[in-house]
JSON list of C-alpha atoms in Angstrom, two decimals:
[
{"chain": "W", "resi": 1, "resn": "MET", "atom": "CA", "xyz": [-62.17, -46.15, 51.45]},
{"chain": "W", "resi": 2, "resn": "LYS", "atom": "CA", "xyz": [-62.05, -43.19, 53.81]},
{"chain": "W", "resi": 3, "resn": "LYS", "atom": "CA", "xyz": [-59.68, -40.26, 53.42]},
{"chain": "W", "resi": 4, "resn": "LEU", "atom": "CA", "xyz": [-57.24, -39.60, 56.26]},
{"chain": "W", "resi": 5, "resn": "GLU", "atom": "CA", "xyz": [-59.13, -36.49, 57.38]},
{"chain": "W", "resi": 6, "resn": "ASP", "atom": "CA", "xyz": [-62.25, -38.64, 57.85]},
{"chain": "W", "resi": 7, "resn": "TYR", "atom": "CA", "xyz": [-60.51, -40.22, 60.88]},
{"chain": "W", "resi": 8, "resn": "ILE", "atom": "CA", "xyz": [-59.89, -36.88, 62.61]},
{"chain": "W", "resi": 9, "resn": "ILE", "atom": "CA", "xyz": [-62.38, -36.04, 65.34]},
{"chain": "W", "resi": 10, "resn": "SER", "atom": "CA", "xyz": [-63.06, -32.30, 65.65]},
{"chain": "W", "resi": 11, "resn": "ILE", "atom": "CA", "xyz": [-64.01, -31.22, 69.16]},
{"chain": "W", "resi": 12, "resn": "PRO", "atom": "CA", "xyz": [-65.37, -27.66, 69.46]},
{"chain": "W", "resi": 13, "resn": "ASP", "atom": "CA", "xyz": [-64.47, -25.41, 72.38]},
{"chain": "W", "resi": 14, "resn": "PHE", "atom": "CA", "xyz": [-61.58, -27.53, 73.69]},
{"chain": "W", "resi": 15, "resn": "PRO", "atom": "CA", "xyz": [-59.38, -26.72, 75.55]},
{"chain": "W", "resi": 16, "resn": "GLU", "atom": "CA", "xyz": [-61.08, -23.32, 75.60]},
{"chain": "W", "resi": 17, "resn": "PRO", "atom": "CA", "xyz": [-64.03, -21.61, 73.88]},
{"chain": "W", "resi": 18, "resn": "GLY", "atom": "CA", "xyz": [-63.45, -20.83, 70.21]},
{"chain": "W", "resi": 19, "resn": "ILE", "atom": "CA", "xyz": [-60.83, -23.56, 69.69]},
{"chain": "W", "resi": 20, "resn": "ILE", "atom": "CA", "xyz": [-61.58, -26.59, 67.54]},
{"chain": "W", "resi": 21, "resn": "PHE", "atom": "CA", "xyz": [-59.40, -29.44, 68.83]},
{"chain": "W", "resi": 22, "resn": "ARG", "atom": "CA", "xyz": [-58.33, -31.80, 66.02]},
{"chain": "W", "resi": 23, "resn": "ASP", "atom": "CA", "xyz": [-58.07, -35.19, 67.70]},
{"chain": "W", "resi": 24, "resn": "VAL", "atom": "CA", "xyz": [-55.62, -37.43, 65.83]},
{"chain": "W", "resi": 25, "resn": "THR", "atom": "CA", "xyz": [-56.44, -40.44, 67.98]},
{"chain": "W", "resi": 26, "resn": "GLY", "atom": "CA", "xyz": [-59.39, -41.25, 65.71]},
{"chain": "W", "resi": 27, "resn": "ILE", "atom": "CA", "xyz": [-56.75, -42.45, 63.24]},
{"chain": "W", "resi": 28, "resn": "LEU", "atom": "CA", "xyz": [-55.43, -44.90, 65.80]},
{"chain": "W", "resi": 29, "resn": "ASN", "atom": "CA", "xyz": [-58.84, -46.43, 66.53]},
{"chain": "W", "resi": 30, "resn": "GLU", "atom": "CA", "xyz": [-59.04, -48.14, 63.15]},
{"chain": "W", "resi": 31, "resn": "ALA", "atom": "CA", "xyz": [-56.48, -50.29, 61.36]},
{"chain": "W", "resi": 32, "resn": "GLU", "atom": "CA", "xyz": [-57.26, -48.54, 58.05]},
{"chain": "W", "resi": 33, "resn": "GLY", "atom": "CA", "xyz": [-56.58, -45.16, 59.66]},
{"chain": "W", "resi": 34, "resn": "ILE", "atom": "CA", "xyz": [-53.20, -46.32, 60.96]},
{"chain": "W", "resi": 35, "resn": "ARG", "atom": "CA", "xyz": [-52.23, -47.79, 57.60]},
{"chain": "W", "resi": 36, "resn": "LEU", "atom": "CA", "xyz": [-53.37, -44.72, 55.68]},
{"chain": "W", "resi": 37, "resn": "SER", "atom": "CA", "xyz": [-51.52, -42.32, 57.99]},
{"chain": "W", "resi": 38, "resn": "ILE", "atom": "CA", "xyz": [-48.24, -44.26, 57.84]},
{"chain": "W", "resi": 39, "resn": "ASP", "atom": "CA", "xyz": [-48.50, -44.80, 54.08]},
{"chain": "W", "resi": 40, "resn": "THR", "atom": "CA", "xyz": [-49.15, -41.08, 53.57]},
{"chain": "W", "resi": 41, "resn": "LEU", "atom": "CA", "xyz": [-46.22, -40.01, 55.76]},
{"chain": "W", "resi": 42, "resn": "GLN", "atom": "CA", "xyz": [-43.96, -42.59, 54.14]},
{"chain": "W", "resi": 43, "resn": "GLY", "atom": "CA", "xyz": [-44.92, -41.19, 50.73]},
{"chain": "W", "resi": 44, "resn": "PHE", "atom": "CA", "xyz": [-43.46, -37.84, 51.78]},
{"chain": "W", "resi": 45, "resn": "LEU", "atom": "CA", "xyz": [-40.09, -39.60, 52.23]},
{"chain": "W", "resi": 46, "resn": "LYS", "atom": "CA", "xyz": [-40.02, -41.42, 48.89]},
{"chain": "W", "resi": 47, "resn": "ASP", "atom": "CA", "xyz": [-37.22, -39.34, 47.36]},
{"chain": "W", "resi": 48, "resn": "VAL", "atom": "CA", "xyz": [-35.59, -38.03, 50.56]},
{"chain": "W", "resi": 49, "resn": "ASP", "atom": "CA", "xyz": [-32.00, -39.01, 51.37]},
{"chain": "W", "resi": 50, "resn": "PHE", "atom": "CA", "xyz": [-31.89, -39.63, 55.14]},
{"chain": "W", "resi": 51, "resn": "ASN", "atom": "CA", "xyz": [-30.46, -42.09, 57.62]},
{"chain": "W", "resi": 52, "resn": "ILE", "atom": "CA", "xyz": [-32.44, -41.52, 60.85]},
{"chain": "W", "resi": 53, "resn": "ILE", "atom": "CA", "xyz": [-35.95, -40.60, 61.97]},
{"chain": "W", "resi": 54, "resn": "ALA", "atom": "CA", "xyz": [-36.57, -38.60, 65.15]},
{"chain": "W", "resi": 55, "resn": "GLY", "atom": "CA", "xyz": [-39.97, -38.17, 66.75]},
{"chain": "W", "resi": 56, "resn": "ALA", "atom": "CA", "xyz": [-41.31, -35.80, 69.37]},
{"chain": "W", "resi": 57, "resn": "GLU", "atom": "CA", "xyz": [-42.97, -37.19, 72.48]},
{"chain": "W", "resi": 58, "resn": "SER", "atom": "CA", "xyz": [-45.43, -38.72, 72.41]},
{"chain": "W", "resi": 59, "resn": "ARG", "atom": "CA", "xyz": [-47.36, -38.86, 69.17]},
{"chain": "W", "resi": 60, "resn": "GLY", "atom": "CA", "xyz": [-44.20, -38.41, 67.13]},
{"chain": "W", "resi": 61, "resn": "PHE", "atom": "CA", "xyz": [-43.22, -41.80, 68.58]},
{"chain": "W", "resi": 62, "resn": "ILE", "atom": "CA", "xyz": [-46.53, -43.32, 67.45]},
{"chain": "W", "resi": 63, "resn": "PHE", "atom": "CA", "xyz": [-46.16, -42.17, 63.86]},
{"chain": "W", "resi": 64, "resn": "GLY", "atom": "CA", "xyz": [-42.36, -42.19, 63.63]},
{"chain": "W", "resi": 65, "resn": "MET", "atom": "CA", "xyz": [-41.66, -45.73, 64.82]},
{"chain": "W", "resi": 66, "resn": "PRO", "atom": "CA", "xyz": [-43.68, -47.50, 62.07]},
{"chain": "W", "resi": 67, "resn": "LEU", "atom": "CA", "xyz": [-41.87, -45.33, 59.52]},
{"chain": "W", "resi": 68, "resn": "ALA", "atom": "CA", "xyz": [-38.49, -46.26, 60.98]},
{"chain": "W", "resi": 69, "resn": "TYR", "atom": "CA", "xyz": [-39.46, -49.94, 60.95]},
{"chain": "W", "resi": 70, "resn": "ASN", "atom": "CA", "xyz": [-40.86, -49.86, 57.38]},
{"chain": "W", "resi": 71, "resn": "MET", "atom": "CA", "xyz": [-37.84, -47.97, 56.05]},
{"chain": "W", "resi": 72, "resn": "ASN", "atom": "CA", "xyz": [-35.22, -49.85, 58.08]},
{"chain": "W", "resi": 73, "resn": "LYS", "atom": "CA", "xyz": [-33.95, -46.70, 59.81]},
{"chain": "W", "resi": 74, "resn": "PRO", "atom": "CA", "xyz": [-33.02, -46.04, 63.45]},
{"chain": "W", "resi": 75, "resn": "PHE", "atom": "CA", "xyz": [-35.31, -43.91, 65.60]},
{"chain": "W", "resi": 76, "resn": "ALA", "atom": "CA", "xyz": [-34.23, -41.12, 67.96]},
{"chain": "W", "resi": 77, "resn": "LEU", "atom": "CA", "xyz": [-36.41, -39.95, 70.85]},
{"chain": "W", "resi": 78, "resn": "ILE", "atom": "CA", "xyz": [-37.18, -36.30, 71.51]},
{"chain": "W", "resi": 79, "resn": "ARG", "atom": "CA", "xyz": [-38.62, -36.17, 75.02]},
{"chain": "W", "resi": 80, "resn": "LYS", "atom": "CA", "xyz": [-39.86, -33.76, 77.61]},
{"chain": "W", "resi": 81, "resn": "LYS", "atom": "CA", "xyz": [-37.16, -32.56, 80.01]},
{"chain": "W", "resi": 82, "resn": "GLY", "atom": "CA", "xyz": [-36.12, -35.02, 82.69]},
{"chain": "W", "resi": 83, "resn": "LYS", "atom": "CA", "xyz": [-37.30, -38.20, 80.93]},
{"chain": "W", "resi": 84, "resn": "LEU", "atom": "CA", "xyz": [-34.03, -39.40, 79.39]},
{"chain": "W", "resi": 85, "resn": "PRO", "atom": "CA", "xyz": [-31.49, -41.20, 81.60]},
{"chain": "W", "resi": 86, "resn": "ARG", "atom": "CA", "xyz": [-28.20, -40.40, 79.89]},
{"chain": "W", "resi": 87, "resn": "GLU", "atom": "CA", "xyz": [-26.40, -37.17, 78.99]},
{"chain": "W", "resi": 88, "resn": "THR", "atom": "CA", "xyz": [-28.68, -34.89, 76.98]},
{"chain": "W", "resi": 89, "resn": "VAL", "atom": "CA", "xyz": [-28.92, -31.63, 75.08]},
{"chain": "W", "resi": 90, "resn": "SER", "atom": "CA", "xyz": [-32.02, -29.51, 75.62]},
{"chain": "W", "resi": 91, "resn": "ALA", "atom": "CA", "xyz": [-33.96, -26.65, 74.07]},
{"chain": "W", "resi": 92, "resn": "SER", "atom": "CA", "xyz": [-36.78, -24.47, 75.39]},
{"chain": "W", "resi": 93, "resn": "TYR", "atom": "CA", "xyz": [-39.68, -23.27, 73.26]},
{"chain": "W", "resi": 94, "resn": "GLU", "atom": "CA", "xyz": [-43.06, -21.58, 73.41]},
{"chain": "W", "resi": 95, "resn": "LEU", "atom": "CA", "xyz": [-46.32, -23.50, 73.03]},
{"chain": "W", "resi": 96, "resn": "GLU", "atom": "CA", "xyz": [-49.78, -22.20, 72.15]},
{"chain": "W", "resi": 97, "resn": "TYR", "atom": "CA", "xyz": [-50.59, -22.21, 75.88]},
{"chain": "W", "resi": 98, "resn": "GLY", "atom": "CA", "xyz": [-47.23, -21.80, 77.68]},
{"chain": "W", "resi": 99, "resn": "SER", "atom": "CA", "xyz": [-43.63, -22.95, 77.40]},
{"chain": "W", "resi": 100, "resn": "ALA", "atom": "CA", "xyz": [-41.77, -26.26, 77.58]},
{"chain": "W", "resi": 101, "resn": "GLU", "atom": "CA", "xyz": [-38.36, -27.87, 77.20]},
{"chain": "W", "resi": 102, "resn": "ILE", "atom": "CA", "xyz": [-37.33, -30.94, 75.21]},
{"chain": "W", "resi": 103, "resn": "GLU", "atom": "CA", "xyz": [-34.22, -33.11, 75.24]},
{"chain": "W", "resi": 104, "resn": "MET", "atom": "CA", "xyz": [-32.36, -35.68, 73.19]},
{"chain": "W", "resi": 105, "resn": "HIS", "atom": "CA", "xyz": [-29.57, -38.01, 74.21]},
{"chain": "W", "resi": 106, "resn": "LYS", "atom": "CA", "xyz": [-26.26, -36.53, 73.09]},
{"chain": "W", "resi": 107, "resn": "ASP", "atom": "CA", "xyz": [-25.40, -39.72, 71.22]},
{"chain": "W", "resi": 108, "resn": "SER", "atom": "CA", "xyz": [-28.75, -40.09, 69.40]},
{"chain": "W", "resi": 109, "resn": "ILE", "atom": "CA", "xyz": [-27.62, -37.96, 66.44]},
{"chain": "W", "resi": 110, "resn": "LYS", "atom": "CA", "xyz": [-24.11, -38.13, 65.03]},
{"chain": "W", "resi": 111, "resn": "PRO", "atom": "CA", "xyz": [-22.36, -35.43, 63.00]},
{"chain": "W", "resi": 112, "resn": "GLY", "atom": "CA", "xyz": [-23.43, -35.74, 59.37]},
{"chain": "W", "resi": 113, "resn": "ASP", "atom": "CA", "xyz": [-26.68, -37.60, 60.09]},
{"chain": "W", "resi": 114, "resn": "LYS", "atom": "CA", "xyz": [-29.52, -36.67, 57.76]},
{"chain": "W", "resi": 115, "resn": "VAL", "atom": "CA", "xyz": [-32.61, -36.51, 59.94]},
{"chain": "W", "resi": 116, "resn": "VAL", "atom": "CA", "xyz": [-36.35, -36.65, 59.31]},
{"chain": "W", "resi": 117, "resn": "LEU", "atom": "CA", "xyz": [-38.44, -35.17, 62.15]},
{"chain": "W", "resi": 118, "resn": "VAL", "atom": "CA", "xyz": [-41.96, -36.53, 62.75]},
{"chain": "W", "resi": 119, "resn": "ASP", "atom": "CA", "xyz": [-44.87, -35.31, 64.87]},
{"chain": "W", "resi": 120, "resn": "ASP", "atom": "CA", "xyz": [-48.64, -35.50, 64.78]},
{"chain": "W", "resi": 121, "resn": "LEU", "atom": "CA", "xyz": [-49.41, -31.78, 64.73]},
{"chain": "W", "resi": 122, "resn": "LEU", "atom": "CA", "xyz": [-47.92, -28.56, 63.39]},
{"chain": "W", "resi": 123, "resn": "ALA", "atom": "CA", "xyz": [-49.48, -25.69, 65.32]},
{"chain": "W", "resi": 124, "resn": "THR", "atom": "CA", "xyz": [-47.16, -22.78, 66.21]},
{"chain": "W", "resi": 125, "resn": "GLY", "atom": "CA", "xyz": [-44.05, -24.75, 65.19]},
{"chain": "W", "resi": 126, "resn": "GLY", "atom": "CA", "xyz": [-42.28, -24.31, 68.53]},
{"chain": "W", "resi": 127, "resn": "THR", "atom": "CA", "xyz": [-41.72, -27.98, 69.27]},
{"chain": "W", "resi": 128, "resn": "MET", "atom": "CA", "xyz": [-40.26, -28.80, 65.87]},
{"chain": "W", "resi": 129, "resn": "GLU", "atom": "CA", "xyz": [-38.18, -25.64, 65.75]},
{"chain": "W", "resi": 130, "resn": "ALA", "atom": "CA", "xyz": [-36.63, -26.69, 69.09]},
{"chain": "W", "resi": 131, "resn": "ALA", "atom": "CA", "xyz": [-36.21, -30.28, 67.87]},
{"chain": "W", "resi": 132, "resn": "ALA", "atom": "CA", "xyz": [-34.44, -29.07, 64.72]},
{"chain": "W", "resi": 133, "resn": "LYS", "atom": "CA", "xyz": [-32.09, -26.94, 66.85]},
{"chain": "W", "resi": 134, "resn": "LEU", "atom": "CA", "xyz": [-31.22, -30.02, 68.93]},
{"chain": "W", "resi": 135, "resn": "VAL", "atom": "CA", "xyz": [-30.47, -32.07, 65.81]},
{"chain": "W", "resi": 136, "resn": "GLU", "atom": "CA", "xyz": [-28.29, -29.28, 64.44]},
{"chain": "W", "resi": 137, "resn": "GLU", "atom": "CA", "xyz": [-26.52, -28.78, 67.79]},
{"chain": "W", "resi": 138, "resn": "LEU", "atom": "CA", "xyz": [-25.57, -32.46, 67.64]},
{"chain": "W", "resi": 139, "resn": "GLY", "atom": "CA", "xyz": [-24.17, -32.04, 64.11]},
{"chain": "W", "resi": 140, "resn": "GLY", "atom": "CA", "xyz": [-27.11, -33.47, 62.18]},
{"chain": "W", "resi": 141, "resn": "GLU", "atom": "CA", "xyz": [-28.96, -31.97, 59.24]},
{"chain": "W", "resi": 142, "resn": "VAL", "atom": "CA", "xyz": [-32.75, -31.80, 59.19]},
{"chain": "W", "resi": 143, "resn": "VAL", "atom": "CA", "xyz": [-33.69, -32.87, 55.67]},
{"chain": "W", "resi": 144, "resn": "LYS", "atom": "CA", "xyz": [-37.48, -33.16, 56.14]},
{"chain": "W", "resi": 145, "resn": "ILE", "atom": "CA", "xyz": [-40.16, -32.49, 58.75]},
{"chain": "W", "resi": 146, "resn": "ILE", "atom": "CA", "xyz": [-43.49, -34.30, 58.44]},
{"chain": "W", "resi": 147, "resn": "PHE", "atom": "CA", "xyz": [-46.79, -34.00, 60.27]},
{"chain": "W", "resi": 148, "resn": "VAL", "atom": "CA", "xyz": [-50.15, -35.72, 60.19]},
{"chain": "W", "resi": 149, "resn": "ILE", "atom": "CA", "xyz": [-52.07, -32.46, 60.80]},
{"chain": "W", "resi": 150, "resn": "GLU", "atom": "CA", "xyz": [-51.23, -28.80, 60.25]},
{"chain": "W", "resi": 151, "resn": "LEU", "atom": "CA", "xyz": [-53.22, -25.89, 61.66]},
{"chain": "W", "resi": 152, "resn": "ALA", "atom": "CA", "xyz": [-52.27, -23.31, 59.03]},
{"chain": "W", "resi": 153, "resn": "GLY", "atom": "CA", "xyz": [-53.87, -20.41, 60.91]},
{"chain": "W", "resi": 154, "resn": "LEU", "atom": "CA", "xyz": [-51.25, -20.70, 63.67]},
{"chain": "W", "resi": 155, "resn": "LYS", "atom": "CA", "xyz": [-48.46, -20.08, 61.11]},
{"chain": "W", "resi": 156, "resn": "GLY", "atom": "CA", "xyz": [-46.11, -22.81, 62.33]},
{"chain": "W", "resi": 157, "resn": "ARG", "atom": "CA", "xyz": [-44.88, -23.42, 58.79]},
{"chain": "W", "resi": 158, "resn": "GLU", "atom": "CA", "xyz": [-43.48, -19.87, 58.78]},
{"chain": "W", "resi": 159, "resn": "LYS", "atom": "CA", "xyz": [-41.39, -20.68, 61.87]},
{"chain": "W", "resi": 160, "resn": "LEU", "atom": "CA", "xyz": [-40.04, -23.75, 60.01]},
{"chain": "W", "resi": 161, "resn": "SER", "atom": "CA", "xyz": [-39.60, -21.96, 56.67]},
{"chain": "W", "resi": 162, "resn": "LYS", "atom": "CA", "xyz": [-35.95, -22.97, 56.27]},
{"chain": "W", "resi": 163, "resn": "TYR", "atom": "CA", "xyz": [-36.95, -26.66, 56.31]},
{"chain": "W", "resi": 164, "resn": "ASN", "atom": "CA", "xyz": [-38.74, -28.96, 53.89]},
{"chain": "W", "resi": 165, "resn": "VAL", "atom": "CA", "xyz": [-42.14, -29.46, 55.57]},
{"chain": "W", "resi": 166, "resn": "ASP", "atom": "CA", "xyz": [-45.09, -31.65, 54.58]},
{"chain": "W", "resi": 167, "resn": "SER", "atom": "CA", "xyz": [-48.39, -32.28, 56.32]},
{"chain": "W", "resi": 168, "resn": "ALA", "atom": "CA", "xyz": [-50.92, -34.97, 55.44]},
{"chain": "W", "resi": 169, "resn": "ILE", "atom": "CA", "xyz": [-53.92, -32.81, 56.42]},
{"chain": "W", "resi": 170, "resn": "ILE", "atom": "CA", "xyz": [-53.99, -29.02, 56.46]},
{"chain": "W", "resi": 171, "resn": "TYR", "atom": "CA", "xyz": [-56.77, -27.14, 58.27]},
{"chain": "W", "resi": 172, "resn": "GLU", "atom": "CA", "xyz": [-56.86, -23.47, 57.25]},
{"chain": "W", "resi": 173, "resn": "GLY", "atom": "CA", "xyz": [-57.99, -22.15, 60.66]},
{"chain": "W", "resi": 174, "resn": "ASN", "atom": "CA", "xyz": [-56.59, -22.55, 64.16]}
]
């Protein structure tokens, strides 16, 4: 049986020279890769007390929804600005290559909720830091943040140091 990292496709010089792009979609191309990724992420939650999972658009949806289904938990969407139809809260953050803004419906997290945040990639940590701020603004508590891949060289874990963070695959470089 393959290891999870065997499903990652490394693409040199994308999106710019010197960058190695770690393509998580290789996991999604094979049923074993999907199962292994979800089982690994679910293992990180074995002893975590939580009542809701929230995922960042769009790959956080892909990996978060099967977890919510398997663990019989609701799922909250964290989307790019302007994509949610009801009243929202928003947060801006810096990306590796620019800036962005994310939103959540105001009623997606209730005061006292214990929230697990899910995304495919931890790079600089900006997206998840903003997502955690939204959860906290709504009265929730972030009890765990999980990723499929972490690019340790970009030091995103440092930005999330006050949270319990796990990553299935950690690449030491950028």
